[in-house]
Tab-separated table of C-alpha atoms and ligand atoms in Angstrom:
chain	number	residue	atom	x	y	z
A	1	MET	CA	106.028	93.620	40.541
A	2	ASP	CA	105.050	90.631	41.649
A	3	ARG	CA	102.613	90.320	45.276
A	4	ILE	CA	104.702	88.150	46.934
A	5	SER	CA	107.997	89.467	45.868
A	6	LEU	CA	106.489	93.259	47.421
A	7	LYS	CA	105.122	91.371	50.072
A	8	ILE	CA	108.344	89.903	51.056
A	9	GLY	CA	110.250	92.852	50.727
A	10	ILE	CA	107.835	95.206	52.747
A	11	VAL	CA	108.523	92.819	55.479
A	12	PHE	CA	111.793	92.317	54.807
A	13	PHE	CA	112.211	96.197	54.826
A	14	LEU	CA	110.269	96.809	58.001
A	15	THR	CA	111.818	94.370	60.028
A	16	ILE	CA	115.813	95.549	58.737
A	17	SER	CA	114.674	99.477	59.118
A	18	MET	CA	113.315	98.879	62.401
A	19	VAL	CA	116.306	97.095	63.838
A	20	GLU	CA	118.674	99.863	62.467
A	21	GLY	CA	116.812	102.561	63.597
A	22	PHE	CA	116.916	101.057	67.356
A	23	LEU	CA	120.663	100.905	66.812
A	24	PHE	CA	120.938	103.979	65.225
A	25	TYR	CA	119.776	105.661	67.958
A	26	TYR	CA	121.035	103.760	70.514
A	27	LEU	CA	124.581	105.016	69.198
A	28	HIS	CA	123.678	108.122	68.610
A	29	SER	CA	122.779	108.944	72.246
A	30	SER	CA	125.092	107.006	74.111
A	31	ILE	CA	127.783	109.055	71.739
A	32	ILE	CA	126.106	112.030	72.615
A	33	HIS	CA	125.966	111.341	76.474
A	34	SER	CA	129.689	109.723	76.478
A	35	ARG	CA	130.348	113.451	74.883
A	36	ILE	CA	128.733	115.471	76.983
A	37	ASP	CA	130.131	113.695	80.117
A	38	GLU	CA	133.648	114.290	79.079
A	39	GLU	CA	132.885	118.005	78.864
A	40	LEU	CA	131.311	118.432	82.089
A	41	ASP	CA	134.230	115.923	83.677
A	42	SER	CA	136.662	117.846	82.212
A	43	LEU	CA	135.154	121.607	83.416
A	44	LEU	CA	134.987	120.008	87.134
A	45	THR	CA	138.547	118.541	87.056
A	46	ARG	CA	139.317	121.943	85.961
A	47	GLY	CA	137.295	123.937	88.791
A	48	ASN	CA	138.591	121.651	91.192
A	49	ASN	CA	142.541	122.158	89.892
A	50	HIS	CA	142.174	125.721	90.292
A	51	ARG	CA	140.562	125.012	93.906
A	52	ASP	CA	143.965	123.435	94.696
A	53	ILE	CA	145.831	126.147	93.561
A	54	LEU	CA	144.152	128.522	95.236
A	55	GLU	CA	143.959	126.787	98.921
A	56	THR	CA	147.688	126.172	98.678
A	57	SER	CA	148.239	130.281	97.757
A	58	TYR	CA	145.447	132.070	98.191
A	59	THR	CA	147.169	135.476	97.131
A	60	ALA	CA	145.820	138.245	94.522
A	61	GLU	CA	148.755	137.141	92.391
A	62	THR	CA	147.484	133.623	91.971
A	63	ILE	CA	143.963	134.644	91.494
A	64	HIS	CA	144.961	137.298	88.605
A	65	HIS	CA	147.060	134.334	87.112
A	66	ILE	CA	144.070	132.035	86.611
A	67	THR	CA	141.075	134.222	85.685
A	68	THR	CA	143.827	135.830	83.017
A	69	MET	CA	144.948	131.931	81.958
A	70	GLU	CA	141.170	131.343	81.674
A	71	SER	CA	140.291	134.431	79.792
A	72	ARG	CA	142.703	132.866	76.914
A	73	THR	CA	140.289	129.294	76.835
A	74	GLU	CA	136.733	128.272	76.076
A	75	THR	CA	136.501	127.858	79.821
A	76	HIS	CA	135.696	130.795	82.282
A	77	VAL	CA	136.059	130.834	85.973
A	78	VAL	CA	134.522	133.077	88.371
A	79	ILE	CA	135.583	133.014	91.725
A	80	THR	CA	133.496	134.272	94.899
A	81	ASP	CA	133.676	134.345	99.101
A	82	GLN	CA	131.975	132.849	101.452
A	83	SER	CA	128.970	135.562	101.250
A	84	GLY	CA	128.425	134.813	97.064
A	85	GLU	CA	130.504	137.999	96.226
A	86	VAL	CA	131.964	137.688	93.006
A	87	VAL	CA	136.271	138.210	94.042
A	88	ALA	CA	137.346	137.809	90.679
A	89	SER	CA	136.428	136.226	87.134
A	90	SER	CA	137.465	135.421	83.465
A	91	ILE	CA	134.013	136.948	81.957
A	92	PRO	CA	131.944	139.950	82.650
A	93	VAL	CA	129.292	138.455	85.357
A	94	ASP	CA	125.688	138.671	83.879
A	95	GLN	CA	122.516	137.902	85.509
A	96	TYR	CA	122.429	134.416	83.712
A	97	ILE	CA	126.157	133.037	85.652
A	98	GLN	CA	125.039	135.616	88.830
A	99	ASN	CA	121.245	133.559	88.953
A	100	ILE	CA	123.733	129.950	88.858
A	101	ILE	CA	125.846	131.563	91.252
A	102	THR	CA	123.204	132.362	94.031
A	103	ALA	CA	121.184	128.838	93.044
A	104	ALA	CA	124.184	127.212	94.511
A	105	PRO	CA	123.325	124.908	97.174
A	106	MET	CA	125.261	125.735	100.333
A	107	ASN	CA	127.123	122.992	101.444
A	108	ILE	CA	129.382	121.425	98.575
A	109	ARG	CA	131.360	118.087	98.643
A	110	ARG	CA	134.972	118.131	98.129
A	111	SER	CA	134.776	116.762	94.808
A	112	GLY	CA	132.914	119.606	93.780
A	113	LEU	CA	129.186	119.716	91.870
A	114	ILE	CA	127.634	120.207	88.127
A	115	LEU	CA	125.207	123.144	88.284
A	116	GLU	CA	124.299	123.082	84.996
A	117	ASP	CA	124.210	120.036	82.210
A	118	ASP	CA	121.430	121.319	79.945
A	119	TRP	CA	124.186	121.813	76.973
A	120	GLN	CA	120.872	121.980	74.437
A	121	ASP	CA	118.900	125.007	75.866
A	122	LYS	CA	121.193	126.739	78.154
A	123	LYS	CA	124.036	129.204	77.441
A	124	TYR	CA	126.571	127.815	79.656
A	125	ILE	CA	127.205	124.506	81.428
A	126	ALA	CA	128.304	124.907	84.864
A	127	SER	CA	130.197	123.218	88.018
A	128	VAL	CA	131.495	124.193	91.325
A	129	SER	CA	134.200	123.734	93.137
A	130	PRO	CA	134.545	124.545	97.151
A	131	LEU	CA	137.458	126.780	98.503
A	132	ALA	CA	137.713	125.193	101.907
A	133	GLU	CA	136.613	128.680	104.320
A	134	LYS	CA	137.288	131.060	101.390
A	135	GLY	CA	134.241	130.923	99.121
A	136	ASN	CA	133.622	128.803	95.586
A	137	VAL	CA	135.357	128.130	92.374
A	138	TYR	CA	132.951	128.173	89.444
A	139	MET	CA	133.714	127.094	86.390
A	140	PHE	CA	131.390	128.367	83.187
A	141	LYS	CA	131.534	126.615	79.521
A	142	ASN	CA	129.818	128.151	76.476
A	143	THR	CA	127.673	125.520	75.225
A	144	GLN	CA	127.662	126.845	71.788
A	145	ARG	CA	131.069	124.560	70.757
A	146	VAL	CA	128.654	121.072	72.180
A	147	GLN	CA	125.914	122.294	70.189
A	148	GLY	CA	127.731	122.610	67.074
A	149	LEU	CA	129.503	119.447	67.310
A	150	ILE	CA	126.585	117.787	68.023
A	151	ALA	CA	124.876	119.055	64.908
A	152	LYS	CA	127.633	117.799	63.006
A	153	LEU	CA	127.033	114.435	64.406
A	154	ASN	CA	123.184	114.697	63.847
A	155	LYS	CA	124.308	115.659	59.929
A	156	HIS	CA	126.855	112.368	59.509
A	157	PHE	CA	123.686	110.071	61.045
A	158	TRP	CA	121.350	111.472	58.614
A	159	LEU	CA	123.524	110.976	55.929
A	160	ALA	CA	124.643	107.550	57.211
A	161	GLY	CA	120.770	106.641	57.555
A	162	ILE	CA	119.585	107.649	54.337
A	163	LEU	CA	122.467	105.940	52.368
A	164	LEU	CA	121.840	102.858	54.287
A	165	LEU	CA	117.790	103.220	53.659
A	166	SER	CA	118.410	103.414	49.896
A	167	SER	CA	120.900	100.344	49.609
A	168	MET	CA	118.505	98.488	51.560
A	169	VAL	CA	115.523	99.333	49.098
A	170	ILE	CA	117.952	97.918	46.155
A	171	ILE	CA	119.207	94.767	48.335
A	172	THR	CA	115.481	94.061	49.286
A	173	LEU	CA	114.171	94.547	45.706
A	174	PHE	CA	117.265	92.379	44.121
A	175	LEU	CA	117.038	89.798	47.403
A	176	SER	CA	113.241	89.341	46.730
A	177	ARG	CA	112.986	88.896	43.398
A	178	PHE	CA	115.731	86.087	43.790
A	179	ILE	CA	113.805	84.497	46.662
A	180	THR	CA	110.593	84.769	44.624
A	181	LYS	CA	111.650	83.695	40.998
A	182	PRO	CA	111.305	80.101	41.500
A	183	VAL	CA	108.112	80.163	43.132
A	184	ILE	CA	106.610	82.554	40.780
A	185	LYS	CA	108.068	79.936	37.967
A	186	MET	CA	106.225	77.283	39.516
A	187	ASN	CA	103.227	79.446	40.324
A	188	GLU	CA	103.133	79.591	36.300
A	189	ALA	CA	103.743	76.377	35.675
A	190	THR	CA	100.828	74.883	37.769
A	191	LEU	CA	98.505	77.654	36.286
A	192	LYS	CA	99.807	75.838	32.834
A	193	ILE	CA	98.480	72.292	34.253
A	194	ARG	CA	95.150	73.557	35.555
A	195	GLN	CA	94.743	74.863	32.134
A	196	GLY	CA	95.087	71.819	30.788
A	197	ASP	CA	98.971	72.188	29.259
A	198	TYR	CA	101.522	69.361	31.166
A	199	SER	CA	104.426	70.481	29.405
A	200	VAL	CA	105.669	71.758	32.396
A	201	ALA	CA	109.402	73.317	31.819
A	202	LEU	CA	110.998	73.786	34.986
A	203	PRO	CA	114.261	75.124	35.053
A	204	HIS	CA	116.567	73.505	37.727
A	205	LEU	CA	115.977	74.871	41.179
A	206	GLY	CA	118.843	73.461	42.928
A	207	LYS	CA	118.791	70.700	45.831
A	208	ASP	CA	116.717	72.588	48.461
A	209	GLU	CA	113.048	72.277	49.526
A	210	LEU	CA	111.899	74.699	46.148
A	211	GLY	CA	114.173	72.378	44.200
A	212	GLU	CA	112.281	68.867	45.596
A	213	LEU	CA	109.165	71.234	44.790
A	214	GLY	CA	109.489	71.947	41.254
A	215	GLU	CA	110.577	68.249	41.006
A	216	SER	CA	107.503	67.307	42.910
A	217	ILE	CA	105.382	69.609	40.119
A	218	LYS	CA	106.705	68.220	37.086
A	219	VAL	CA	106.452	64.418	38.250
A	220	LEU	CA	102.929	65.507	39.237
A	221	ALA	CA	102.040	67.287	35.922
A	222	ASP	CA	103.497	63.857	33.791
A	223	ASP	CA	101.241	61.492	36.126
A	224	LEU	CA	98.380	63.686	35.656
A	225	ASN	CA	99.192	63.267	31.834
A	226	HIS	CA	99.304	59.797	32.178
A	227	ILE	CA	96.139	59.458	34.075
A	228	LYS	CA	94.195	61.698	31.591
A	229	GLN	CA	95.339	59.777	28.848
A	230	GLN	CA	94.603	56.561	30.917
A	231	ARG	CA	91.290	57.658	31.577
A	232	SER	CA	90.001	58.499	28.106
A	233	GLU	CA	91.299	54.996	26.856
A	234	PHE	CA	89.374	53.631	29.762
A	235	LEU	CA	86.303	55.337	28.878
A	236	ALA	CA	86.689	54.582	25.386
A	237	SER	CA	87.272	50.748	26.042
A	238	ILE	CA	84.318	50.879	28.195
A	239	SER	CA	81.424	52.114	26.250
A	240	HIS	CA	82.860	49.654	23.530
A	241	GLU	CA	82.504	46.754	25.745
A	242	LEU	CA	79.193	47.839	26.826
A	243	ARG	CA	78.023	48.581	23.386
A	244	THR	CA	79.073	45.598	21.607
A	245	PRO	CA	76.479	43.238	23.957
A	246	LEU	CA	74.234	45.420	24.016
A	247	THR	CA	73.678	45.661	20.206
A	248	TYR	CA	73.625	42.080	20.327
A	249	ILE	CA	70.761	41.975	22.857
A	250	LYS	CA	68.748	44.687	20.807
A	251	GLY	CA	69.377	42.543	17.481
A	252	TYR	CA	68.034	39.553	18.945
A	253	ALA	CA	65.241	41.057	20.453
A	254	ASP	CA	63.833	42.394	17.521
A	255	ILE	CA	63.885	39.227	15.489
A	256	ALA	CA	62.455	37.380	18.480
A	257	GLY	CA	60.038	39.852	18.287
A	258	ARG	CA	58.858	39.262	15.281
A	259	ALA	CA	55.485	37.256	14.556
A	260	SER	CA	57.594	35.660	11.842
A	261	THR	CA	60.361	34.100	13.998
A	262	SER	CA	59.585	30.187	14.649
A	263	PRO	CA	59.225	29.153	18.175
A	264	GLU	CA	62.619	26.900	18.171
A	265	ASP	CA	64.573	30.520	16.756
A	266	LYS	CA	62.627	32.428	19.727
A	267	SER	CA	64.194	30.652	22.471
A	268	LYS	CA	67.577	30.220	20.498
A	269	TYR	CA	67.442	33.835	20.467
A	270	LEU	CA	66.436	34.206	23.905
A	271	GLN	CA	69.305	31.997	25.196
A	272	ILE	CA	71.721	34.352	23.241
A	273	ILE	CA	70.078	37.535	25.102
A	274	ASN	CA	70.314	35.739	28.025
A	275	GLU	CA	74.001	34.852	27.939
A	276	GLU	CA	74.810	38.592	26.583
A	277	ALA	CA	72.789	39.604	29.709
A	278	ALA	CA	75.334	37.629	32.049
A	279	ARG	CA	78.081	38.762	29.957
A	280	LEU	CA	77.063	42.684	30.894
A	281	SER	CA	76.553	41.828	34.442
A	282	GLY	CA	79.772	40.215	34.893
A	283	LEU	CA	81.451	43.138	33.459
A	284	VAL	CA	79.980	45.711	35.304
A	285	LYS	CA	80.767	43.653	38.118
A	286	SER	CA	84.644	43.691	37.428
A	287	LEU	CA	84.191	47.347	36.520
A	288	PHE	CA	82.659	47.952	40.147
A	289	ASP	CA	85.506	45.777	41.344
A	290	LEU	CA	88.343	48.111	39.636
A	291	ALA	CA	86.955	51.306	40.595
A	292	LYS	CA	86.639	50.325	44.367
A	293	MET	CA	90.215	49.554	43.941
A	294	ASP	CA	91.863	52.914	41.662
A	295	GLU	CA	89.118	54.883	44.868
A	296	ASN	CA	90.977	52.993	47.129
A	297	THR	CA	87.687	52.299	49.475
A	298	PHE	CA	88.356	48.786	48.652
A	299	SER	CA	90.065	47.188	52.192
A	300	ILE	CA	91.675	44.008	52.255
A	301	GLN	CA	90.625	42.340	55.638
A	302	LYS	CA	93.610	39.853	56.118
A	303	GLU	CA	92.977	36.574	58.466
A	304	THR	CA	95.088	33.608	59.267
A	305	VAL	CA	94.476	31.477	56.461
A	306	GLU	CA	95.794	27.855	55.969
A	307	LEU	CA	96.975	27.271	52.522
A	308	CYS	CA	96.206	23.395	51.750
A	309	GLY	CA	92.731	23.231	53.172
A	310	PHE	CA	92.178	26.945	51.461
A	311	LEU	CA	92.765	25.725	47.991
A	312	HIS	CA	91.441	21.853	48.645
A	313	SER	CA	87.801	23.744	48.789
A	314	ILE	CA	88.678	26.127	45.772
A	315	GLN	CA	89.942	23.141	44.133
A	316	MET	CA	86.368	20.950	45.194
A	317	LYS	CA	84.257	24.112	43.987
A	318	MET	CA	85.898	24.268	40.686
A	319	LEU	CA	86.364	20.596	39.657
A	320	PRO	CA	82.631	19.937	37.945
A	321	SER	CA	83.376	22.802	35.388
A	322	PHE	CA	86.580	21.267	34.586
A	323	ASN	CA	85.027	17.875	34.777
A	324	GLU	CA	82.659	19.096	31.780
A	325	LYS	CA	85.029	19.970	29.854
A	326	ASN	CA	86.863	16.876	30.757
A	327	ILE	CA	90.148	18.505	32.000
A	328	LYS	CA	91.719	17.335	34.989
A	329	LEU	CA	92.563	19.905	37.953
A	330	ASN	CA	95.335	18.801	40.282
A	331	LEU	CA	96.598	20.152	43.427
A	332	THR	CA	99.998	19.662	45.148
A	333	CYS	CA	100.582	21.145	48.397
A	334	ASP	CA	103.986	20.644	50.108
A	335	GLY	CA	103.093	20.390	53.886
A	336	GLU	CA	100.500	22.803	55.938
A	337	SER	CA	101.722	26.417	55.152
A	338	TYR	CA	99.287	29.671	57.036
A	339	ILE	CA	99.362	32.968	54.760
A	340	GLU	CA	97.718	36.099	55.844
A	341	ALA	CA	95.355	37.262	52.990
A	342	ASP	CA	91.710	38.281	52.703
A	343	PRO	CA	89.802	34.685	51.803
A	344	VAL	CA	87.342	36.116	50.117
A	345	ARG	CA	89.717	37.960	47.706
A	346	PHE	CA	92.356	35.799	47.771
A	347	GLU	CA	89.615	33.412	46.164
A	348	GLN	CA	88.644	35.392	43.517
A	349	ILE	CA	92.358	35.594	42.232
A	350	ILE	CA	92.506	32.112	42.374
A	351	ILE	CA	89.326	31.361	41.057
A	352	ASN	CA	89.942	34.001	37.983
A	353	LEU	CA	93.318	32.175	36.973
A	354	LEU	CA	91.839	28.496	37.102
A	355	ASP	CA	88.614	30.021	35.239
A	356	ASN	CA	91.278	31.248	32.804
A	357	ALA	CA	92.887	27.663	32.722
A	358	ARG	CA	89.935	25.866	32.046
A	359	LYS	CA	88.708	28.463	29.418
A	360	TYR	CA	92.006	28.615	27.466
A	361	SER	CA	92.842	24.767	27.765
A	362	ASP	CA	91.026	21.875	25.416
A	363	ALA	CA	89.521	18.694	26.689
A	364	GLY	CA	92.164	15.852	27.864
A	365	THR	CA	94.808	17.993	28.916
A	366	THR	CA	95.288	18.927	32.966
A	367	ALA	CA	95.269	22.328	35.093
A	368	SER	CA	97.542	22.206	38.436
A	369	ILE	CA	97.603	23.908	41.411
A	370	HIS	CA	100.805	23.617	43.244
A	371	ALA	CA	101.880	25.558	46.512
A	372	PHE	CA	105.109	25.583	48.351
A	373	LYS	CA	107.852	27.307	50.366
A	374	LYS	CA	110.659	29.103	48.925
A	375	SER	CA	113.263	31.001	50.992
A	376	GLY	CA	110.531	32.198	53.512
A	377	ARG	CA	107.939	32.898	50.874
A	378	THR	CA	104.566	31.093	49.619
A	379	HIS	CA	104.812	30.701	46.592
A	380	LEU	CA	101.575	29.209	44.054
A	381	THR	CA	101.415	28.209	40.458
A	382	ILE	CA	98.524	27.466	38.857
A	383	GLU	CA	99.637	25.773	35.414
A	384	ASP	CA	97.947	24.705	32.132
A	385	GLU	CA	98.732	22.748	29.253
A	386	GLY	CA	96.265	25.250	26.788
A	387	LYS	CA	97.077	27.382	24.264
A	388	GLY	CA	99.223	29.662	25.609
A	389	ILE	CA	99.937	33.243	25.208
A	390	PRO	CA	102.206	34.386	22.510
A	391	LYS	CA	105.363	36.339	24.040
A	392	GLU	CA	104.133	39.874	22.498
A	393	ASP	CA	101.111	39.769	24.179
A	394	GLN	CA	102.757	38.540	27.710
A	395	ALA	CA	103.455	42.336	28.596
A	396	TRP	CA	100.058	43.464	28.533
A	397	VAL	CA	97.795	40.339	29.392
A	398	PHE	CA	97.190	41.831	32.976
A	399	ASP	CA	96.285	45.533	31.746
A	400	ARG	CA	92.127	46.515	31.721
A	401	PHE	CA	90.662	45.414	28.553
A	402	TYR	CA	93.552	43.463	27.082
A	403	ARG	CA	92.705	40.550	25.503
A	404	VAL	CA	95.039	37.699	22.996
A	405	ASP	CA	91.992	37.104	20.653
A	406	LYS	CA	90.489	40.634	19.871
A	407	SER	CA	87.313	38.984	18.235
A	408	ARG	CA	84.771	39.197	20.751
A	409	SER	CA	82.496	36.613	18.762
A	410	SER	CA	84.844	34.242	19.924
A	411	SER	CA	82.970	31.857	22.409
A	412	LEU	CA	85.962	32.293	25.045
A	413	GLY	CA	85.527	35.810	24.435
A	414	GLY	CA	85.916	37.392	28.013
A	415	SER	CA	85.852	41.126	29.162
A	416	GLY	CA	89.921	41.150	29.327
A	417	LEU	CA	89.368	42.300	32.988
A	418	GLY	CA	90.315	39.607	35.093
A	419	LEU	CA	93.441	39.416	34.858
A	420	ALA	CA	93.637	43.355	35.994
A	421	ILE	CA	91.956	42.507	38.783
A	422	VAL	CA	93.704	39.549	39.563
A	423	LYS	CA	97.136	41.874	39.663
A	424	GLU	CA	95.826	44.359	41.575
A	425	LEU	CA	94.406	41.682	44.275
A	426	VAL	CA	97.505	40.393	44.562
A	427	GLU	CA	99.576	43.366	44.971
A	428	ALA	CA	97.015	44.842	47.683
A	429	HIS	CA	98.387	41.238	49.501
A	430	GLY	CA	101.585	42.908	49.213
A	431	GLY	CA	102.589	39.969	46.833
A	432	LYS	CA	103.973	39.864	42.959
A	433	ILE	CA	102.190	37.583	40.093
A	434	LYS	CA	104.490	36.517	37.189
A	435	LEU	CA	103.733	35.194	34.007
A	436	LYS	CA	105.156	32.369	32.274
A	437	SER	CA	103.639	30.873	29.119
A	438	GLU	CA	104.717	28.839	25.621
A	439	PRO	CA	102.164	29.030	22.721
A	440	GLY	CA	100.825	25.523	22.076
A	441	LYS	CA	102.207	24.105	25.319
A	442	GLY	CA	100.903	25.841	28.375
A	443	THR	CA	100.758	28.856	30.803
A	444	ILE	CA	102.122	28.937	34.383
A	445	PHE	CA	101.175	32.155	36.713
A	446	GLU	CA	103.454	32.277	39.801
A	447	ILE	CA	101.772	34.503	42.754
A	448	ILE	CA	104.782	35.049	45.745
A	449	LEU	CA	103.400	36.256	48.806
B	501	ADP	P1	89.507	37.641	30.058
B	501	ADP	O1	88.380	37.931	30.475
B	501	ADP	O2	89.424	37.623	28.316
B	501	ADP	O3	89.932	35.786	29.745
B	501	ADP	P2	92.219	38.218	31.200
B	501	ADP	O4	92.179	39.266	32.024
B	501	ADP	O5	91.893	37.072	32.544
B	501	ADP	O6	90.476	38.402	30.305
B	501	ADP	O7	93.048	37.878	30.370
B	501	ADP	C1	93.409	38.306	29.107
B	501	ADP	C2	93.950	37.875	28.020
B	501	ADP	O8	95.089	36.695	28.304
B	501	ADP	C3	92.524	36.404	27.643
B	501	ADP	O9	91.923	37.312	26.886
B	501	ADP	C4	93.611	35.406	26.702
B	501	ADP	O10	93.931	35.883	25.832
B	501	ADP	C5	94.954	35.192	27.621
B	501	ADP	N1	94.981	34.556	28.502
B	501	ADP	C6	94.632	34.583	29.968
B	501	ADP	N2	94.840	33.314	30.742
B	501	ADP	C7	95.192	32.659	29.960
B	501	ADP	C8	95.850	31.304	29.685
B	501	ADP	N3	95.865	30.630	31.310
B	501	ADP	N4	96.061	30.569	28.321
B	501	ADP	C9	96.207	31.532	27.861
B	501	ADP	N5	95.483	32.658	27.396
B	501	ADP	C10	95.126	33.120	28.565
């Protein structure tokens, strides 16, 4: 039996047993009490009746009549005079009866008195009814019959108790199994997950909290599986991305170090080493940013930013690099508009997008930034007339390390992390980013806040 079923079973069993024990005890003693009270009452009433008859006719004949009558029943009568001497009785007066008579108090109230109520240990229960100015009428009843009755009652109680206990054991067994089965199944599932097996097959557990827990375990297992796969893919990409520039650096450093290499070649190789090192450091920085975003230690410090002025300053900053490549950079802004954004991170978003627009456009084209409001939201587009992104790649460009042109040797070769960072940052601002592009015509990135 599982530990949890055992625990629940024991707690359940003990609780119910206690409640039942208490109820049984209460029922048992109240039945006995009322039964004994009935016996005592009827004994006293019978004595009082005899007393009433004797009060109306205290004759030898009546006395004889009463004793004869009692000698045929389970009860017995003893009539005494005022000095306590026995006048008549339906049974032989033994020492025990004599003791009760002697111990009876002097002034007894008219309704009579119970002299002995110990049905368990004494031979008789007894009562007395005072007979005005003549003596007393004592009534006795043998306790054997009551004892027999109670013994029978006890037997029934024991039987019922044992039956109840055994059925309770069975019910507890079933119930605890029934309650704990889903928990045990889920425990097995999580143990499997811990061992790296994510194919969790939990039965449908209903719509209650346990059912929800089961669903959550399934979802978590899927997520964990996905994350693990992603992590290994990500690590593979990172090591590949780091290894390539390092190979270049090592190779060119080797050649540059040879005595036979001419000074011009040396400086050319050193230039390449420099570029590769810069690329590596950019890559590491991007990775660090992404790691921070994944860890959620990355915080967005929002401020109110006046969008047009903000975009204008970025335009100024980027112009030299666009001019160098002979690409125009325009900015149109539909009136003043204020947004809540982290200025440093928001600038990073726009610079990343503008960098791409510049990298992937030819000389003589135009790139433009356009900000406007539409149905209460701020829209920001960054548009270029560059080479565009093929349809089949559009869904993937926001993924980490995804590049349309897979060959790193291309002069444009970035890390493929820029758009992944942009997307994370836009989402951290509570916004969305969309992409529209046609190969050969250009690309539009639209941010909606
Ligand atoms: P990279 O560092 O390679 O530019 P990104 O994540 O910024 O990485 O971009 C992913 C890929 O999307 C790029 O390799 C490029 O092929 C494509 N891309 C991004 N922006 C543009 C654009 N404006 N025009 C054409 N292609 C683009």
